[in-house]
């Protein structure tokens, strides 16, 4: 199972599409009706969908897998009594997948999809543009409960737990979903994988040329060991370029808060840049969850 895409609703779709294509570096797959789909260089149908709508909302974070994997999650979702949609035979989007929506404990919107069309070819690797979605982080008021849902119902593994975040995986990537302690139940940020650290820096340069500075980074995280650079886009959400995320297997020993201690005043391994806490914290309230599932 893999994290494939994220789906947003926002009032000014075109401004977001313009930013996410140039300078951010995604490419438009298609636009139909009120929705535009964008992709990175990975061989995936798409990475981001943006639907025009009156209010900003996170519609879903989409995981894809085999029919057997997704059937298994669907069965456990029903057994656990989580709020979910019925099985949907065809999503009207690139890939034409089938699957279902399920709300997390605080309404965080997940969608599980079996793709029914072969994925497109990957585009040539470059050192400029995002490859795919790397991870999504949610703010949560109950990190332990949210993590248990991912491990027990969705079949994730806990990779690391720090003083305020849990990092969870469903494939070889150290984390694809993380939960951060908060008073809010909202989107924290979305990360896009870049080919390497050089590509993160080149991306930063392109953003700088276009008038967009980082709100944090470049730096290198502790858990996951990934290089990062965070920005707040014109749509208000925090988005990240990342690279070199740790690949793990079953032998990875789950980290505890004691596993990651930075020197005083440091929040990452490099310690080059401080965070713009005001901008980052303002971004935390921009994308509430959209409750697609009723009843
Ligand atoms: Fe991140």
CSV table of N, CA, C and O and ligand atoms in Angstrom, one decimal, residues 135 189 191 230 240, ligand 1:
chain,number,residue,atom,x,y,z
A,135,UNK,N,4.7,12.5,2.1
A,135,UNK,CA,3.9,12.2,3.3
A,135,UNK,C,2.9,13.3,3.6
A,135,UNK,O,3.0,14.4,3.0
A,189,UNK,N,0.8,19.5,7.3
A,189,UNK,CA,1.5,19.9,6.0
A,189,UNK,C,1.5,18.6,5.1
A,189,UNK,O,1.2,17.5,5.5
A,191,UNK,N,4.1,16.9,2.1
A,191,UNK,CA,5.5,16.9,1.6
A,191,UNK,C,5.6,16.2,0.3
A,191,UNK,O,4.9,15.2,0.0
A,230,UNK,N,10.4,24.0,4.0
A,230,UNK,CA,8.9,24.2,4.1
A,230,UNK,C,8.6,25.6,3.6
A,230,UNK,O,9.3,26.6,3.8
A,240,UNK,N,6.0,21.1,1.7
A,240,UNK,CA,7.4,20.8,1.9
A,240,UNK,C,8.0,20.1,0.7
A,240,UNK,O,7.4,19.3,0.1
B,1,LIG,FE1,7.3,16.7,6.6
